[in-house]
JSON list of C-alpha atoms in Angstrom, two decimals:
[
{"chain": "A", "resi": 27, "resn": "UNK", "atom": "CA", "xyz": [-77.53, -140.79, 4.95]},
{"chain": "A", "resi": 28, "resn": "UNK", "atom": "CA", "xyz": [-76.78, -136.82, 5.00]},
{"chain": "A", "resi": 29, "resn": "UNK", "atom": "CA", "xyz": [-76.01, -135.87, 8.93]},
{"chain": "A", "resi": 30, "resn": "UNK", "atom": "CA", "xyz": [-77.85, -134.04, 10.49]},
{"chain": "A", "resi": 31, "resn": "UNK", "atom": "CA", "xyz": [-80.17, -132.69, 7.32]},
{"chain": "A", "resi": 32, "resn": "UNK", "atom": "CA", "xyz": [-81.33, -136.76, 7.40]},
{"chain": "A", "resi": 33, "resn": "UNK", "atom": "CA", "xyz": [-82.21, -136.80, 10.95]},
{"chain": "A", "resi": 34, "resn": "UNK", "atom": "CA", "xyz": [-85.13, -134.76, 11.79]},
{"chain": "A", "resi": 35, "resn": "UNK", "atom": "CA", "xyz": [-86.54, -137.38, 13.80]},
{"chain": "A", "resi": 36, "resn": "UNK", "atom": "CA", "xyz": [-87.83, -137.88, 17.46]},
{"chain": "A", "resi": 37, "resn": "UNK", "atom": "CA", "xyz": [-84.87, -139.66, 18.12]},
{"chain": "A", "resi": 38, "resn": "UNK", "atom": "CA", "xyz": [-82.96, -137.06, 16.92]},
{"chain": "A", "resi": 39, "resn": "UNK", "atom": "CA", "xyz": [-84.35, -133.54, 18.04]},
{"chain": "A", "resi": 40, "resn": "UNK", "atom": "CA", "xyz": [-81.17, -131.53, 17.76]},
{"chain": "A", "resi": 41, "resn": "UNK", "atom": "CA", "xyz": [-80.69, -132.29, 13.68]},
{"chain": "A", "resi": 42, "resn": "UNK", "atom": "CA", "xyz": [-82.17, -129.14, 12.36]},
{"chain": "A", "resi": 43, "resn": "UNK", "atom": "CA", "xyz": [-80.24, -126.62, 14.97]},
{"chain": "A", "resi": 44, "resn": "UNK", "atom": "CA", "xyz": [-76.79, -128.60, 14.03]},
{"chain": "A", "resi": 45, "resn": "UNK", "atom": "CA", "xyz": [-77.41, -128.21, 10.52]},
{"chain": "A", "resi": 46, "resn": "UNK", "atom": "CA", "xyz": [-78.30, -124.44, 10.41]},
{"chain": "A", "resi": 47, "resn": "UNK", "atom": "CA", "xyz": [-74.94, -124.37, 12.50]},
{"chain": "A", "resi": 48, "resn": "UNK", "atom": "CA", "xyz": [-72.92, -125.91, 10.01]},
{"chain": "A", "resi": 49, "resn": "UNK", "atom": "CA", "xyz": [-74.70, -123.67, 7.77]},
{"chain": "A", "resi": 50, "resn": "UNK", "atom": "CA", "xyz": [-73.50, -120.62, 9.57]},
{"chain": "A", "resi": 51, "resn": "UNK", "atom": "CA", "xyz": [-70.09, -121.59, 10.45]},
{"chain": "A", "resi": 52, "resn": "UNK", "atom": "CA", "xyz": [-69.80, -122.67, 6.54]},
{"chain": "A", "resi": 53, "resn": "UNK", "atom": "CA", "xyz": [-70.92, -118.81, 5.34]},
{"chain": "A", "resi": 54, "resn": "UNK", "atom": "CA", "xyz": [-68.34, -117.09, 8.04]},
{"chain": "A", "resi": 55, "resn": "UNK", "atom": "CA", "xyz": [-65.41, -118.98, 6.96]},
{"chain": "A", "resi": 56, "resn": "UNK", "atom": "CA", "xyz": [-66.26, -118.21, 2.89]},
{"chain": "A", "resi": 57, "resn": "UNK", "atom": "CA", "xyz": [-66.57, -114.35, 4.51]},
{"chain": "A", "resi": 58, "resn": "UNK", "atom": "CA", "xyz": [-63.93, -114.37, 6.65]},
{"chain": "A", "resi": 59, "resn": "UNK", "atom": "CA", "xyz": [-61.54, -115.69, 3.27]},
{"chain": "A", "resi": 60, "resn": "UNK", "atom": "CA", "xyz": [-63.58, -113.01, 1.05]},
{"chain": "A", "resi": 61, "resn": "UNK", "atom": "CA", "xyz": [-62.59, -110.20, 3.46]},
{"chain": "A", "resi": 62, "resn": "UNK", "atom": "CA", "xyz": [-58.70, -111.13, 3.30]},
{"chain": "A", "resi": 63, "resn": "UNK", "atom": "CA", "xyz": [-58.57, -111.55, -0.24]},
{"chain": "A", "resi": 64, "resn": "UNK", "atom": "CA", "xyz": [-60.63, -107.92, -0.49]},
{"chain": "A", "resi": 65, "resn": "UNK", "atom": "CA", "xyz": [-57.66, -106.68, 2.11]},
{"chain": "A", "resi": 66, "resn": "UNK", "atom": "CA", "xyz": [-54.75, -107.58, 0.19]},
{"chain": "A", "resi": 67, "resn": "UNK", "atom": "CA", "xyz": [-55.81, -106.17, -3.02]},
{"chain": "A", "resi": 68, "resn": "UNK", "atom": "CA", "xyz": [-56.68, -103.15, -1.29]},
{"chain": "A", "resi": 69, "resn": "UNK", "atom": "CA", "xyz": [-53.22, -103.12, 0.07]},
{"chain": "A", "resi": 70, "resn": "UNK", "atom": "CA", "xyz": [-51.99, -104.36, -3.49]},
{"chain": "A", "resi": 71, "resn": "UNK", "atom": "CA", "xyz": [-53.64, -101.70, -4.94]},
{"chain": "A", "resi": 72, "resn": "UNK", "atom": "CA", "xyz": [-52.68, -98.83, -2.41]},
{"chain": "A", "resi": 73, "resn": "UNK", "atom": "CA", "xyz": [-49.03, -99.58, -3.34]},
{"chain": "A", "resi": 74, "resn": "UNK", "atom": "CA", "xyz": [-49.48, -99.95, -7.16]},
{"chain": "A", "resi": 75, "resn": "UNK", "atom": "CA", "xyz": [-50.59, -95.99, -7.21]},
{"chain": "A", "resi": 76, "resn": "UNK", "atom": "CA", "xyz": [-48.28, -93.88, -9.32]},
{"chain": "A", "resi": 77, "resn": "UNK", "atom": "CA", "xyz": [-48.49, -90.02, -7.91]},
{"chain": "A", "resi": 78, "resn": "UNK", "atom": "CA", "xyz": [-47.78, -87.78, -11.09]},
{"chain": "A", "resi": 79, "resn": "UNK", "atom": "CA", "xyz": [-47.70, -83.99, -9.83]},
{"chain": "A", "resi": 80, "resn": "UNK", "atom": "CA", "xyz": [-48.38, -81.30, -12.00]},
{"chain": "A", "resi": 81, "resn": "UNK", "atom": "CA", "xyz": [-48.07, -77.47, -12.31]},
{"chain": "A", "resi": 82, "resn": "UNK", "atom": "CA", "xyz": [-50.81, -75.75, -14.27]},
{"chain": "A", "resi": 83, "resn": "UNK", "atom": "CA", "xyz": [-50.99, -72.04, -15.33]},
{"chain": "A", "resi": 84, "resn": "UNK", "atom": "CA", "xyz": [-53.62, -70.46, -16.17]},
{"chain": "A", "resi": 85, "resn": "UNK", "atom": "CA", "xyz": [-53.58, -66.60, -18.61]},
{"chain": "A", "resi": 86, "resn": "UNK", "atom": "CA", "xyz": [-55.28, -64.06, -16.81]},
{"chain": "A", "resi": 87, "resn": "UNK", "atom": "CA", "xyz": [-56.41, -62.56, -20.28]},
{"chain": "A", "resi": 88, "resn": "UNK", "atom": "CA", "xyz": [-57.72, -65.88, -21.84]},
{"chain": "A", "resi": 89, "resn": "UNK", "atom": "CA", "xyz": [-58.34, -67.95, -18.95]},
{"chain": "A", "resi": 90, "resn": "UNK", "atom": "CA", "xyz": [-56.77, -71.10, -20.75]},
{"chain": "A", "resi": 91, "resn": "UNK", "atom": "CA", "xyz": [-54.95, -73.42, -18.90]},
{"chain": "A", "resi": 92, "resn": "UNK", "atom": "CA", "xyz": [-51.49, -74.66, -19.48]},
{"chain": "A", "resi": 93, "resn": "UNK", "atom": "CA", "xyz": [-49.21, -77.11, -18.39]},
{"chain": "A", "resi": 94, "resn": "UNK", "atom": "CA", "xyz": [-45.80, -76.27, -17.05]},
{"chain": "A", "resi": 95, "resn": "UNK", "atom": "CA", "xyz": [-44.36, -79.16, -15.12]},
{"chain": "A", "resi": 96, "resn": "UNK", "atom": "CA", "xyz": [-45.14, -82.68, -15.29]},
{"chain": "A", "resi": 97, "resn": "UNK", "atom": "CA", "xyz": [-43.75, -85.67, -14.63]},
{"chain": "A", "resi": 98, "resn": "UNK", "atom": "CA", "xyz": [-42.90, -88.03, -17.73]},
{"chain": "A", "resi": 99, "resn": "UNK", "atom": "CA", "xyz": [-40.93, -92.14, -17.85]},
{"chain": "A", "resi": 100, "resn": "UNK", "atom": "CA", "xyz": [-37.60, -90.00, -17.70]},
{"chain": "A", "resi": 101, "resn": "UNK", "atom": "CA", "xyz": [-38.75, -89.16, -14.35]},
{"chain": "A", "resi": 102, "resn": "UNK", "atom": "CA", "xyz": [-40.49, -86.18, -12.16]},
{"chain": "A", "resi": 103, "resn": "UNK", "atom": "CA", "xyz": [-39.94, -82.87, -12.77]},
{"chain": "A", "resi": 104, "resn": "UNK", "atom": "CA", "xyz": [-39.00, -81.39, -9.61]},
{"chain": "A", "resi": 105, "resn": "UNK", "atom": "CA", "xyz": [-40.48, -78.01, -8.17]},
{"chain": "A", "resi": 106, "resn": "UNK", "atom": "CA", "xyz": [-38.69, -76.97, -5.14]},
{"chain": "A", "resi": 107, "resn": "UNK", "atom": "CA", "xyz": [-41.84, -75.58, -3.10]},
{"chain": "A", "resi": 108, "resn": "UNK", "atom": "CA", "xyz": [-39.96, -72.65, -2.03]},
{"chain": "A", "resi": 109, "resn": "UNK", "atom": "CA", "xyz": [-38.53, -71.78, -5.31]},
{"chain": "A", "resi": 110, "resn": "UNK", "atom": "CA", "xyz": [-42.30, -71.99, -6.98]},
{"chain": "A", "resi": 111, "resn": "UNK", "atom": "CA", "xyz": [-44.03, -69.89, -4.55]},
{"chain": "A", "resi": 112, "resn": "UNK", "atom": "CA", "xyz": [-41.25, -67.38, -4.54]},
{"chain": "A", "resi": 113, "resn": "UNK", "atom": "CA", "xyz": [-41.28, -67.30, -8.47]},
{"chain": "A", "resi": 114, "resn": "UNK", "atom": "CA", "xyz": [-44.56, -66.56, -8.19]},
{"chain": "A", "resi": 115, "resn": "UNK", "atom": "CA", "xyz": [-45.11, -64.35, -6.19]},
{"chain": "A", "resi": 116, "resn": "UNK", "atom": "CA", "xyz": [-42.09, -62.61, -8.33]},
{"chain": "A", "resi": 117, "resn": "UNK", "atom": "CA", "xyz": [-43.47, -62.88, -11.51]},
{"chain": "A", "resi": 118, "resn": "UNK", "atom": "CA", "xyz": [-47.39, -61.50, -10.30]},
{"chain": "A", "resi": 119, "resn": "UNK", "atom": "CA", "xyz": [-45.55, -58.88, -9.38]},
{"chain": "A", "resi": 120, "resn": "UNK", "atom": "CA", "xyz": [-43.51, -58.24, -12.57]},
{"chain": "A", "resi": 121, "resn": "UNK", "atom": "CA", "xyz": [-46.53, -58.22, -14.65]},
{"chain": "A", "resi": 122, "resn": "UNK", "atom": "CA", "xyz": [-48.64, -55.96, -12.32]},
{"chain": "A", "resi": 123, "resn": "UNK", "atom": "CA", "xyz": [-45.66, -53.44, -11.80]},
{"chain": "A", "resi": 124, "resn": "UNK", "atom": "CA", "xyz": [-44.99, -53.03, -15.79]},
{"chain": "A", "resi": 125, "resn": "UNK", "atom": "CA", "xyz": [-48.69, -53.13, -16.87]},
{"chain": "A", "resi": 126, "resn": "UNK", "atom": "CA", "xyz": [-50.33, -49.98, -18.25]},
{"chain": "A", "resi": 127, "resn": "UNK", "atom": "CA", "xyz": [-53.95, -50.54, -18.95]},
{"chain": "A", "resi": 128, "resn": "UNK", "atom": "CA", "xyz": [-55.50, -47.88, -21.59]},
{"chain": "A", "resi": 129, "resn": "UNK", "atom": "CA", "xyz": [-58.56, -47.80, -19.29]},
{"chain": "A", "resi": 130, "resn": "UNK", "atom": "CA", "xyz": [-57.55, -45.48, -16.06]},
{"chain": "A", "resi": 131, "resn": "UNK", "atom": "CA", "xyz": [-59.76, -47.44, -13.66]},
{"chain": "A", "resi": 132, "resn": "UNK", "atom": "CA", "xyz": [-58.17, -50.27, -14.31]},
{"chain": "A", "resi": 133, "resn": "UNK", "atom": "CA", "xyz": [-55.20, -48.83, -13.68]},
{"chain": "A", "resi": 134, "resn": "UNK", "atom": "CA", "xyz": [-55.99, -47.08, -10.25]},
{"chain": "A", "resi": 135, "resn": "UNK", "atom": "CA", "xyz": [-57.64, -50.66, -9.28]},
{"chain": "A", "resi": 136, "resn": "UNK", "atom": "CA", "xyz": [-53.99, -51.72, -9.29]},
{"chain": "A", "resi": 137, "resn": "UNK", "atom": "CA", "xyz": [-52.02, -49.34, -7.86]},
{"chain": "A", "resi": 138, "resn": "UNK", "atom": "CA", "xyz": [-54.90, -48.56, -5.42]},
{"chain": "A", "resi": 139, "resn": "UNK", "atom": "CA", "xyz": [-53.38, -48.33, -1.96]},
{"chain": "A", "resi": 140, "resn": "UNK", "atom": "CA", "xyz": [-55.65, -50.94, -0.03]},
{"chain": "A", "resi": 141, "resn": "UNK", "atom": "CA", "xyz": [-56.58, -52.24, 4.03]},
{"chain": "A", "resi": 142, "resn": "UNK", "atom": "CA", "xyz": [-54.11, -55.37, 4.73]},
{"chain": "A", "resi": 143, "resn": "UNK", "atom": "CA", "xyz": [-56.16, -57.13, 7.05]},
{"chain": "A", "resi": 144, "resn": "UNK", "atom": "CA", "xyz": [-59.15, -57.19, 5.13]},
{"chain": "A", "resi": 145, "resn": "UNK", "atom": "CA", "xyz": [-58.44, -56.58, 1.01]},
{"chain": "A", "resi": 146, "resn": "UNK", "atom": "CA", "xyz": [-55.41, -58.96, 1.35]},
{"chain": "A", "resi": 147, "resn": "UNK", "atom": "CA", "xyz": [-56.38, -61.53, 3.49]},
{"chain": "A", "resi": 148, "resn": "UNK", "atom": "CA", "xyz": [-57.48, -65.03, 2.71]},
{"chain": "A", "resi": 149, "resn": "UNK", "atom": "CA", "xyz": [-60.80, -64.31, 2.73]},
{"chain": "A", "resi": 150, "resn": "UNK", "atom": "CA", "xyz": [-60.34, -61.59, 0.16]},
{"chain": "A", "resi": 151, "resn": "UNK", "atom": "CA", "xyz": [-62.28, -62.72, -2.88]},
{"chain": "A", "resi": 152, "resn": "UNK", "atom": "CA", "xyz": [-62.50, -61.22, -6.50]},
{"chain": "A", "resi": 153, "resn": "UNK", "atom": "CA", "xyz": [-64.15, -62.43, -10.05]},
{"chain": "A", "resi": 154, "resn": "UNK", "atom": "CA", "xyz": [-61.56, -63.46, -12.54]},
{"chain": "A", "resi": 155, "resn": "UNK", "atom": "CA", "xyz": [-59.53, -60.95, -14.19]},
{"chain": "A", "resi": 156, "resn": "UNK", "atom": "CA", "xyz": [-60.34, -57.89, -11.36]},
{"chain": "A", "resi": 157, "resn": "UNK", "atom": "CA", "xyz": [-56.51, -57.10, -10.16]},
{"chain": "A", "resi": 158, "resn": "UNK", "atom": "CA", "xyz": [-57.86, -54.33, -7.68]},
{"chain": "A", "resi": 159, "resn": "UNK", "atom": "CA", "xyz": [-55.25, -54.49, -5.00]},
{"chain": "A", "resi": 160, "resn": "UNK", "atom": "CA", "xyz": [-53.12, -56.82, -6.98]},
{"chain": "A", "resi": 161, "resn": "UNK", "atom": "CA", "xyz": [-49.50, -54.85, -6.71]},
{"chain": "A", "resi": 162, "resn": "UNK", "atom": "CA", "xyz": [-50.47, -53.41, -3.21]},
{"chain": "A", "resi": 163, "resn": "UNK", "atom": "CA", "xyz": [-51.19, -57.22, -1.46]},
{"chain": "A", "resi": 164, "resn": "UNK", "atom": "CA", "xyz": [-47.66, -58.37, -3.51]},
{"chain": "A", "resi": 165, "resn": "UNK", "atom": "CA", "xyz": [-45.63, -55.27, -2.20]},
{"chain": "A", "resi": 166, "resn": "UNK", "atom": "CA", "xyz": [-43.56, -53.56, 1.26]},
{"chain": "A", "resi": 167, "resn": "UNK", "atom": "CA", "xyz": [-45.08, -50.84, 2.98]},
{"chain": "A", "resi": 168, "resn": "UNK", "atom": "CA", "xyz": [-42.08, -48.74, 1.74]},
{"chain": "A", "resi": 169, "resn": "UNK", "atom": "CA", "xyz": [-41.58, -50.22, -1.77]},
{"chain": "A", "resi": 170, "resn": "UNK", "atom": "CA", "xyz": [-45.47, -49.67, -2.83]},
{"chain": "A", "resi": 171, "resn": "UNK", "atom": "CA", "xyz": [-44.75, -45.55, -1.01]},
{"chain": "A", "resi": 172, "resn": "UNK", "atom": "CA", "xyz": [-42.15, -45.52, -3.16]},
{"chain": "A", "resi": 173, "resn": "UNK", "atom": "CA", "xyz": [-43.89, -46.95, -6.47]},
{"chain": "A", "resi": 174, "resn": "UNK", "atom": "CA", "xyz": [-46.92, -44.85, -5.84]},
{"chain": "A", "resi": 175, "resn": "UNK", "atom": "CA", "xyz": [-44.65, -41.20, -5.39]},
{"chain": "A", "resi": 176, "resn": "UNK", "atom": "CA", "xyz": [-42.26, -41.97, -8.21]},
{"chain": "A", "resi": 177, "resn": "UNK", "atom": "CA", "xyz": [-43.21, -44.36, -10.97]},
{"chain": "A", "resi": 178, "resn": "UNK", "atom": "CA", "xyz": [-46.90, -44.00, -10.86]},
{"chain": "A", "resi": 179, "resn": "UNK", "atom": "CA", "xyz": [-46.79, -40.58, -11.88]},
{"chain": "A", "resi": 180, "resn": "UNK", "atom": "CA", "xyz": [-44.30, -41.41, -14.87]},
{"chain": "A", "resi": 181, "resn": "UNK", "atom": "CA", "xyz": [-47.04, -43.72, -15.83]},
{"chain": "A", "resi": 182, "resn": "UNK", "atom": "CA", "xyz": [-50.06, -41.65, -15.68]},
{"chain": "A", "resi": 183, "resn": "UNK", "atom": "CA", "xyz": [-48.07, -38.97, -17.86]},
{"chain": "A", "resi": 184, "resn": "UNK", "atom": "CA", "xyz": [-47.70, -42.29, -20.59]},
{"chain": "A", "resi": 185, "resn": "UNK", "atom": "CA", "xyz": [-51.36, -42.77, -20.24]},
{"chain": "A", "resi": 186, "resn": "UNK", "atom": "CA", "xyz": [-52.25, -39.63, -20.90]},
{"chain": "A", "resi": 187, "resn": "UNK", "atom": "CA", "xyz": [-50.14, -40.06, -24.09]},
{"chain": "A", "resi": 188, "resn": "UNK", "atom": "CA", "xyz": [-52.56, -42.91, -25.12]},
{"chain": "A", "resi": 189, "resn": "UNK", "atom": "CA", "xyz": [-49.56, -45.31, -24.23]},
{"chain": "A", "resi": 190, "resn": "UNK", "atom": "CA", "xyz": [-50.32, -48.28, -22.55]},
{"chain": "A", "resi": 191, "resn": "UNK", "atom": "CA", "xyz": [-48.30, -51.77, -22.06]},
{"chain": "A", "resi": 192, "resn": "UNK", "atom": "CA", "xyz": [-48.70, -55.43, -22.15]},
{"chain": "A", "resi": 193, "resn": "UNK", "atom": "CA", "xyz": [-46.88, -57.92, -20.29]},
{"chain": "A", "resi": 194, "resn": "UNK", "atom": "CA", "xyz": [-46.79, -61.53, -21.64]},
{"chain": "A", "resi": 195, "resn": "UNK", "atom": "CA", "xyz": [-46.09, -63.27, -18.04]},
{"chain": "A", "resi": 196, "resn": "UNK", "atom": "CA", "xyz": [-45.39, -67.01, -20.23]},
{"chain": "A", "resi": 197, "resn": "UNK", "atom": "CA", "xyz": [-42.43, -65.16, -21.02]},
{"chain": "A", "resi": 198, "resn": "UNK", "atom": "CA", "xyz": [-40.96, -63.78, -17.57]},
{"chain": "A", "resi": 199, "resn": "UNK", "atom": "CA", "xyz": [-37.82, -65.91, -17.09]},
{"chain": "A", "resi": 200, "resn": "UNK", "atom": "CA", "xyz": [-37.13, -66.10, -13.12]},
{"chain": "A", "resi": 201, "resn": "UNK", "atom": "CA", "xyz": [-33.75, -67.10, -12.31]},
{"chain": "A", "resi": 202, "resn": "UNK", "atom": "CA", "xyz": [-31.86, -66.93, -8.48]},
{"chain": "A", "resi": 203, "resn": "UNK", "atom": "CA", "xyz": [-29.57, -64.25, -7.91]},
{"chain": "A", "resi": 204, "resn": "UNK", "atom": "CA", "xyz": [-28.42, -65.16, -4.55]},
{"chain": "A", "resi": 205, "resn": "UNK", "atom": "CA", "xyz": [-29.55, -68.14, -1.90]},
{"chain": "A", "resi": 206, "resn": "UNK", "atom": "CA", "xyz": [-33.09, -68.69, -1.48]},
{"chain": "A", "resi": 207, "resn": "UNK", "atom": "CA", "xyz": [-34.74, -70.07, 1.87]},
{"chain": "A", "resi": 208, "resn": "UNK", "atom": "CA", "xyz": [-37.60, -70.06, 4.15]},
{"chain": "A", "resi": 209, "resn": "UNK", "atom": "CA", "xyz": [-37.58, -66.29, 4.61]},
{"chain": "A", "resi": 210, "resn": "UNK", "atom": "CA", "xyz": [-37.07, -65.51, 0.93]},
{"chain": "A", "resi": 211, "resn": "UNK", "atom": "CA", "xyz": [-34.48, -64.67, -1.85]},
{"chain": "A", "resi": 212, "resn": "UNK", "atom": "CA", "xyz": [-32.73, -62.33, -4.25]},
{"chain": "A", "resi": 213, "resn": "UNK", "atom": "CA", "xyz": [-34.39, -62.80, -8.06]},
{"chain": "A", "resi": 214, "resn": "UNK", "atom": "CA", "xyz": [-32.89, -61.85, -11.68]},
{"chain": "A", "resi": 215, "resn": "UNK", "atom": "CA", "xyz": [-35.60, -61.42, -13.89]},
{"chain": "A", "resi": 216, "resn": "UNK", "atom": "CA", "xyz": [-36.32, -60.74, -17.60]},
{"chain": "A", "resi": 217, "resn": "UNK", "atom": "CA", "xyz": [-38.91, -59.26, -18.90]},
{"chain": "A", "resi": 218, "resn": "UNK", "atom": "CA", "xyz": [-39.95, -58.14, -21.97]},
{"chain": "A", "resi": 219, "resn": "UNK", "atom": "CA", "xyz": [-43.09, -54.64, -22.48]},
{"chain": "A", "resi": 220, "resn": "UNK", "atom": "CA", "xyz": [-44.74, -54.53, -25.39]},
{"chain": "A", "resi": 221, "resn": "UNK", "atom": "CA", "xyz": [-45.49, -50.95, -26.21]},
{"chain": "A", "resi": 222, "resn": "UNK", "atom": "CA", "xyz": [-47.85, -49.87, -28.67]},
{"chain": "A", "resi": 223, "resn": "UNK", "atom": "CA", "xyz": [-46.06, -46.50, -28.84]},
{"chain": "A", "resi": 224, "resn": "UNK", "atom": "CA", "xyz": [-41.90, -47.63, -28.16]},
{"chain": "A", "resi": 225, "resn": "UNK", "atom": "CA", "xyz": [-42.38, -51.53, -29.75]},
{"chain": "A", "resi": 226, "resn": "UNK", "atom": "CA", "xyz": [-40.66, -54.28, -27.57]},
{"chain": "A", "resi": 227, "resn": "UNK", "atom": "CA", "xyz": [-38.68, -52.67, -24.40]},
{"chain": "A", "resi": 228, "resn": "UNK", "atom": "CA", "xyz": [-36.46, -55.50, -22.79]},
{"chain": "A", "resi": 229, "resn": "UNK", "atom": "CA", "xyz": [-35.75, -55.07, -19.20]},
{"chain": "A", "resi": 230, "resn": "UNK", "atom": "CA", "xyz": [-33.76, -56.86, -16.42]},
{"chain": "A", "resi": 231, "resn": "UNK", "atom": "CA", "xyz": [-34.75, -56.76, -12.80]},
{"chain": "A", "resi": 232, "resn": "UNK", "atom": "CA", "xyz": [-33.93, -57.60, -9.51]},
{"chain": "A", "resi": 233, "resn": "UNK", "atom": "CA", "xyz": [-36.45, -58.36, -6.60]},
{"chain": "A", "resi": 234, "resn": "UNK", "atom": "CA", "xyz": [-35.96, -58.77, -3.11]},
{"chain": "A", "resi": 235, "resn": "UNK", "atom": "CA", "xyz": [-38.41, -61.21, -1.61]},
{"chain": "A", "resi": 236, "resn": "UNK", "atom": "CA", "xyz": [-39.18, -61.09, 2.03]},
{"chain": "A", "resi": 237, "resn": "UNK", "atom": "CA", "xyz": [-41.77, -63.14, 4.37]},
{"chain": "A", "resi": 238, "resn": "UNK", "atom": "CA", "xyz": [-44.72, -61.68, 7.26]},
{"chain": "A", "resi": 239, "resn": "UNK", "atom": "CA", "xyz": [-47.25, -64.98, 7.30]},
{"chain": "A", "resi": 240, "resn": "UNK", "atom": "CA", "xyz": [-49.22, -62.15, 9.42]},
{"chain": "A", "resi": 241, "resn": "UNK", "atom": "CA", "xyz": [-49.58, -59.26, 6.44]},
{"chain": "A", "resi": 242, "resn": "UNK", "atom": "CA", "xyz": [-49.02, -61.64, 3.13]},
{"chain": "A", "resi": 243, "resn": "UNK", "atom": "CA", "xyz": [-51.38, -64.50, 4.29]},
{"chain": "A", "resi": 244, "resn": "UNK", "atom": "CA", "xyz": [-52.61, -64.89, 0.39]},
{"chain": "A", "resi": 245, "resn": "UNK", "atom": "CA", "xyz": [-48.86, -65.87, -0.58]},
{"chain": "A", "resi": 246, "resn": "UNK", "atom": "CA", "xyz": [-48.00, -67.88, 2.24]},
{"chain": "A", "resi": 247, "resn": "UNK", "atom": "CA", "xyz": [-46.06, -64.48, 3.62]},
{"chain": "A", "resi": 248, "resn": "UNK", "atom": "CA", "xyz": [-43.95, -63.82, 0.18]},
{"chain": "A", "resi": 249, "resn": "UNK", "atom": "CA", "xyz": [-43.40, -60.31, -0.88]},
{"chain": "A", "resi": 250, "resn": "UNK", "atom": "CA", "xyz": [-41.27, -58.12, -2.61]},
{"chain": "A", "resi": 251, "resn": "UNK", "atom": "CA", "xyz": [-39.30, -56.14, -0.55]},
{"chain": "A", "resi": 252, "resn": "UNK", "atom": "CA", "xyz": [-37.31, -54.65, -3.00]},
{"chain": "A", "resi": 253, "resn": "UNK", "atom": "CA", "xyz": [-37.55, -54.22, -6.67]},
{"chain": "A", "resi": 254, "resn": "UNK", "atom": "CA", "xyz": [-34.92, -52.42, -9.46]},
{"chain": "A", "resi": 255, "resn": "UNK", "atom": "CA", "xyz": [-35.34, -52.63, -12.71]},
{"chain": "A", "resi": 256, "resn": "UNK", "atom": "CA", "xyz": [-33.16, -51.63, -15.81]},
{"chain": "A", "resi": 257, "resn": "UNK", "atom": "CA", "xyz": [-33.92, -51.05, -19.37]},
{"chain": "A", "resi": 258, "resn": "UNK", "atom": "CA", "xyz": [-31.68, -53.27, -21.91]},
{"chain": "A", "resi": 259, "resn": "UNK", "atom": "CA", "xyz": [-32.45, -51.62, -25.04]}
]
């Protein structure tokens, strides 16, 4: 005979409550095993992840995206994070500094002296491809006074030729020129204007780049402190 489903008798009153017991204590111990198998693969899986980092750019002309860094079986591809936000921040600046749109609004959008706290702060939002503000929120107080009294007025005079000029920023190449660190860097970089009016003009410059979390909140405090650029051809 089965104990205790075989005794629900009179003489045996407590058959029915032992066997739902057993029951019980049965289904815990099958749970209790389910729940430390479940736990180890968890862990088992949380350890066989594989992080693979990569750096996407995206044209601000086309909007496609392309891949720059990623990491491969020869190993990761290593972006120091100061080095990429300072590059960055560098090349934005590059391209908005040598670009001459044929449009004159889009022009004074750029080179539009703007409010800090409120057009270059993290809140600051704009629809893709509007660079309003784009050179000021990248730029010292007296490098952007400078830029405006001195080169903008070159440029207007170009405009008014019907020049304008197109910077391909895939092809800025960003290279240290001195130590870089928390607080920023010296930068070498080449650049390359295409002119519908002079052809290709190939320039070197070198940028200063400084830090103020307070005033360059949108770069993580990067800016360029100090730009000069020279014409190679």
């Amino acid at each position: 005979m089965d104990y205790p489903n075989d005794f629900n008798t009179p003489a045996f009153p407590a058959g029915p409550r032992i066997a739902i017991s057993r029951f019980m204590a049965i289904a815990s111990c099958a749970l209790f095993v389910v729940i430390i198998g479940l736990c180890l693969l968890l862990v088992w899986a949380t350890r066989s992840q594989r992080i693979d980092p990569f750096i996407v750019t995206v044209d601000e002309l086309t909007g496609n995206w392309t891949v720059v860094g990623h990491s491969h079986d020869n190993g990761p591809v290593e972006f120091p994070v100061l080095w990429s936000l300072q590059q960055s921040v560098v090349g934005n600046f590059t391209a908005n500094w040598f670009t001459l749109s044929a449009a004159a609004d889009e022009n004074d959008a750029r080179w539009q002296t703007c409010n800090r706290a409120t057009d270059c702060s993290v809140e600051s939002t704009l629809k893709f491809g509007d660079r309003t503000c784009a050179l000021y929120c990248n730029t010292g107080e007296d490098l952007f006074s400078d830029f405006i009294y001195n080169v903008v007025p070159k440029y207007q005079q170009r405009v008014s030729n019907g020049e304008f000029w197109i910077v391909d920023k895939t092809q800025i190449q960003i290279e240290t020129a001195g130590d870089v660190t928390d607080n920023g860097g010296t930068w070498r970089v080449y650049v390359t204007i295409n002119s519908n009016l002079s052809g290709d003009i190939d320039v070197i410059a070198f940028a200063k780049v400084a830090r103020n979390m307070d005033l360059y909140p949108q770069t993580m405090g990067y800016y360029v402190a100090d730009f000069n650029a020279y014409k190679l051809n």
